[in-house]
Coordinates of C-alpha atoms and ligand atoms in Angstrom, one line a residue:
X3 CA -15.6 51.8 -4.0
X4 CA -18.8 54.5 -3.5
X5 CA -20.6 55.1 -0.1
X6 CA -24.0 54.2 0.9
X7 CA -25.7 57.2 0.5
X8 CA -24.6 57.1 -3.6
X9 CA -25.8 53.3 -3.8
X10 CA -28.9 54.2 -2.4
X11 CA -29.6 57.5 -4.2
X12 CA -28.0 56.3 -7.8
X13 CA -30.5 52.8 -7.7
X14 CA -33.2 54.6 -6.8
X15 CA -32.8 57.3 -9.7
X16 CA -32.4 54.9 -12.3
X17 CA -34.9 52.3 -11.2
X18 CA -37.2 55.3 -10.3
X19 CA -37.0 56.9 -14.3
X20 CA -37.0 53.1 -15.8
X21 CA -40.3 52.6 -13.3
X22 CA -42.1 55.7 -14.3
X23 CA -41.3 55.2 -18.1
X24 CA -43.0 51.6 -18.6
X25 CA -45.6 52.5 -15.7
X26 CA -46.6 55.6 -18.2
X27 CA -46.3 53.6 -21.3
X28 CA -48.8 51.2 -19.5
X29 CA -46.9 47.9 -19.4
X30 CA -47.1 47.6 -15.3
X31 CA -50.2 48.8 -12.9
X32 CA -49.7 50.9 -9.7
X33 CA -48.4 48.4 -7.3
X34 CA -46.2 47.3 -10.3
X35 CA -44.6 50.0 -10.0
X36 CA -43.8 50.4 -6.7
X37 CA -42.7 47.4 -6.3
X38 CA -40.2 47.5 -9.3
X39 CA -38.6 50.7 -8.0
X40 CA -38.2 49.1 -4.3
X41 CA -36.8 46.1 -5.8
X42 CA -34.2 48.3 -8.1
X43 CA -33.4 50.5 -5.0
X44 CA -33.2 46.8 -3.0
X45 CA -30.8 45.7 -5.7
X46 CA -28.4 48.9 -5.3
X47 CA -27.6 48.0 -1.5
X48 CA -27.3 44.0 -2.3
X49 CA -23.8 43.8 -3.6
X50 CA -22.5 45.4 -0.1
X51 CA -24.3 43.7 2.5
X52 CA -21.7 41.3 3.4
X53 CA -19.4 45.0 4.0
X54 CA -18.6 45.2 8.0
X55 CA -20.2 49.1 7.6
X56 CA -23.7 47.6 7.5
X57 CA -25.9 49.9 9.7
X58 CA -27.1 52.1 7.0
X59 CA -27.9 49.2 5.1
X60 CA -29.9 47.8 7.8
X61 CA -32.0 51.0 8.0
X62 CA -32.1 50.9 4.4
X63 CA -33.2 46.7 4.5
X64 CA -36.0 48.4 7.1
X65 CA -37.6 51.0 4.3
X66 CA -37.1 48.4 1.6
X67 CA -39.0 45.6 3.6
X68 CA -41.6 48.5 4.6
X69 CA -42.2 49.4 0.6
X70 CA -42.0 45.9 -0.3
X71 CA -44.7 44.8 2.4
X72 CA -46.9 47.9 0.8
X73 CA -46.5 46.8 -2.4
X74 CA -47.8 43.0 -1.3
X75 CA -51.0 44.3 -0.1
X76 CA -51.4 46.7 -2.7
X77 CA -51.3 43.8 -4.9
X78 CA -53.5 41.5 -3.5
X79 CA -56.1 44.4 -2.0
X80 CA -58.8 42.7 -3.8
X81 CA -58.6 39.4 -3.2
X82 CA -58.0 38.9 0.3
X83 CA -59.9 40.0 3.6
X84 CA -59.0 43.1 5.6
X85 CA -57.6 40.7 8.5
X86 CA -55.5 38.6 5.8
X87 CA -53.8 41.9 4.3
X88 CA -52.5 42.7 7.7
X89 CA -51.3 39.6 8.2
X90 CA -49.8 39.5 4.7
X91 CA -48.3 42.8 5.4
X92 CA -46.7 41.7 8.9
X93 CA -45.4 38.4 7.2
X94 CA -44.1 39.9 4.1
X95 CA -42.4 42.7 6.0
X96 CA -41.0 39.9 8.3
X97 CA -40.1 37.3 5.8
X98 CA -37.8 40.8 3.9
X99 CA -36.5 41.9 7.2
X100 CA -36.1 38.7 9.1
X101 CA -35.2 35.8 6.6
X102 CA -33.9 37.3 3.6
X103 CA -31.7 40.2 5.1
X104 CA -30.3 37.7 7.4
X105 CA -29.6 35.1 4.3
X106 CA -27.8 37.3 3.1
X107 CA -25.7 38.9 6.3
X108 CA -24.5 35.4 7.1
X109 CA -22.7 34.7 4.5
X110 CA -20.1 37.1 5.2
X111 CA -17.5 34.0 4.9
X112 CA -17.0 34.9 1.3
X113 CA -16.6 37.9 0.9
X114 CA -16.5 38.9 -2.5
X115 CA -18.7 36.4 -3.4
X116 CA -22.1 38.7 -3.9
X117 CA -20.3 41.6 -5.2
X118 CA -20.4 40.2 -8.4
X119 CA -22.3 39.9 -11.8
X120 CA -23.1 35.9 -11.6
X121 CA -24.5 36.0 -8.1
X122 CA -26.7 39.4 -8.9
X123 CA -28.2 37.5 -12.1
X124 CA -28.8 34.4 -9.5
X125 CA -30.5 36.6 -7.5
X126 CA -32.8 38.1 -9.9
X127 CA -33.4 34.6 -12.1
X128 CA -34.7 33.3 -8.8
X129 CA -36.6 36.2 -8.1
X130 CA -38.7 35.9 -11.7
X131 CA -39.0 32.2 -10.7
X132 CA -40.3 33.0 -7.3
X133 CA -42.7 35.6 -8.7
X134 CA -44.0 33.2 -11.3
X135 CA -43.9 29.6 -9.8
X136 CA -44.6 30.4 -6.4
X137 CA -46.8 33.6 -6.4
X138 CA -48.6 33.2 -9.8
X139 CA -47.5 36.3 -11.1
X140 CA -48.2 37.1 -14.6
X141 CA -44.8 36.2 -16.3
X142 CA -44.0 39.7 -17.7
X143 CA -44.8 40.9 -14.1
X144 CA -42.3 38.2 -12.8
X145 CA -39.0 39.4 -15.6
X146 CA -39.7 42.9 -14.9
X147 CA -39.1 42.3 -10.9
X148 CA -36.2 40.4 -11.5
X149 CA -35.0 42.8 -14.0
X150 CA -34.9 45.7 -11.6
X151 CA -33.5 43.9 -8.9
X152 CA -30.9 42.5 -11.2
X153 CA -30.5 46.3 -13.1
X154 CA -30.3 47.9 -9.4
X155 CA -27.2 45.3 -8.6
X156 CA -25.8 46.4 -11.8
X157 CA -26.0 50.4 -11.1
X158 CA -24.3 49.3 -7.7
X159 CA -21.5 47.9 -9.6
X160 CA -21.5 50.3 -12.1
X161 CA -20.6 53.2 -9.3
X162 CA -17.7 51.1 -7.5
X163 CA -16.4 51.2 -10.8
X164 CA -16.6 54.5 -11.8
X165 CA -15.8 55.4 -8.2
X166 CA -12.6 53.7 -8.1
X167 CA -11.3 55.9 -10.9
X168 CA -9.8 59.3 -9.4
X169 CA -11.4 61.9 -11.0
X170 CA -9.3 64.6 -10.0
X171 CA -6.1 63.2 -11.7
X172 CA -8.1 60.9 -14.0
X173 CA -5.9 57.9 -12.5
X174 CA -7.0 54.7 -11.4
X175 CA -7.0 53.4 -8.3
X176 CA -5.8 50.0 -6.7
X177 CA -9.5 48.6 -6.6
X178 CA -9.9 49.5 -10.4
X179 CA -12.0 46.8 -12.6
X180 CA -12.8 45.1 -9.5
X181 CA -16.1 45.9 -9.3
X182 CA -17.6 44.2 -12.4
X183 CA -16.8 41.2 -10.9
X184 CA -17.6 38.0 -13.5
X185 CA -14.9 36.1 -12.3
X186 CA -11.8 35.7 -9.8
X187 CA -9.7 33.0 -9.8
X188 CA -9.0 32.5 -6.0
X189 CA -12.5 31.8 -5.9
X190 CA -12.7 29.9 -8.7
X191 CA -14.8 27.3 -7.0
X192 CA -17.3 29.4 -5.2
X193 CA -17.7 31.1 -8.9
X194 CA -18.1 27.2 -10.7
X195 CA -20.9 27.0 -8.3
X196 CA -22.7 30.1 -9.2
X197 CA -22.7 29.7 -12.9
X198 CA -23.9 26.4 -12.3
X199 CA -26.7 27.8 -10.5
X200 CA -26.9 30.5 -12.9
X201 CA -27.7 27.4 -15.7
X202 CA -30.0 25.7 -13.7
X203 CA -31.8 28.6 -13.3
X204 CA -31.5 29.8 -16.9
X205 CA -32.9 27.0 -17.7
X206 CA -35.6 26.7 -15.3
X207 CA -36.5 30.6 -16.2
X208 CA -40.3 31.2 -17.5
X209 CA -40.0 32.2 -21.2
X210 CA -38.3 35.3 -22.0
X211 CA -40.4 35.8 -25.2
X212 CA -43.6 37.6 -23.8
X213 CA -41.7 40.5 -22.2
X214 CA -39.7 40.7 -25.4
X215 CA -42.7 40.6 -27.5
X216 CA -44.4 43.4 -25.4
X217 CA -41.5 45.5 -25.3
X218 CA -41.3 45.1 -29.1
X219 CA -44.4 46.2 -29.6
X220 CA -44.8 49.8 -30.7
X221 CA -48.3 50.8 -29.6
X222 CA -47.0 51.5 -25.6
X223 CA -44.3 53.6 -26.7
X224 CA -46.3 55.5 -28.9
X225 CA -48.8 56.2 -26.5
X226 CA -45.6 57.4 -24.2
X227 CA -44.4 59.6 -26.5
X228 CA -47.6 61.4 -26.7
X229 CA -47.5 62.1 -22.9
X230 CA -43.7 63.0 -22.1
X231 CA -43.7 66.7 -22.4
X232 CA -46.9 68.2 -20.1
X233 CA -49.7 69.7 -21.8
X234 CA -49.0 73.0 -21.4
X235 CA -45.8 73.0 -22.8
X236 CA -47.4 70.8 -25.7
X237 CA -49.8 73.4 -26.2
X238 CA -47.3 76.2 -26.8
X239 CA -45.1 73.9 -29.4
X240 CA -47.4 72.6 -31.4
X241 CA -50.2 74.8 -31.7
X242 CA -49.3 78.3 -31.2
X243 CA -52.2 80.7 -30.7
Ligands
LIG3 ZN1 -19.9 48.0 -3.5

């Protein structure tokens, strides 16, 4: 299993690169970019929330709640008054830190359920629904948020899987193949519940087609291609004087 710092850095790096890519392509705005990276990083820490060694996770969650609260006030800065923004900041922070975090840490009874692909898919889809139906965010933004959370969690499971391979001797540790988990027979009833919930969420989730259309549209990517290299290097490469 990879340690906390590896998970934090891995998830932050991946969601940072992906977030910056879609931000530069103009698919998300400033606050969307911050929230996506924050959610990706949070996702990278979520699967280990039930582990005993939770002090660094607490710290990570403090920082994540902080960033989440900032994302919230940036999103609604033009609609709300200063006082409402301050309140939103506090409530957003408190909600992440004391409600969401407590909720997950209280699930320590059935260890290992959280550390699985279907559980993380439920969280991702749940976030999509929350953003779309409750917070009334645009459908594409809601999907981006859910996908970043899920993506961060997948980076986590992938890292655990990679770390279960002993690189020096290229032998498999006993934990190999257990990180990227879809099902475990000992917890079959739990998994049945998870998949039933997942099916329900797939059914209720907002349509994915608008995001798919946006991602397939070549215009933002063409714009991104132009802006990949710094202008100085581009000038050297294409317009030699
Ligand atoms: Zn893990």
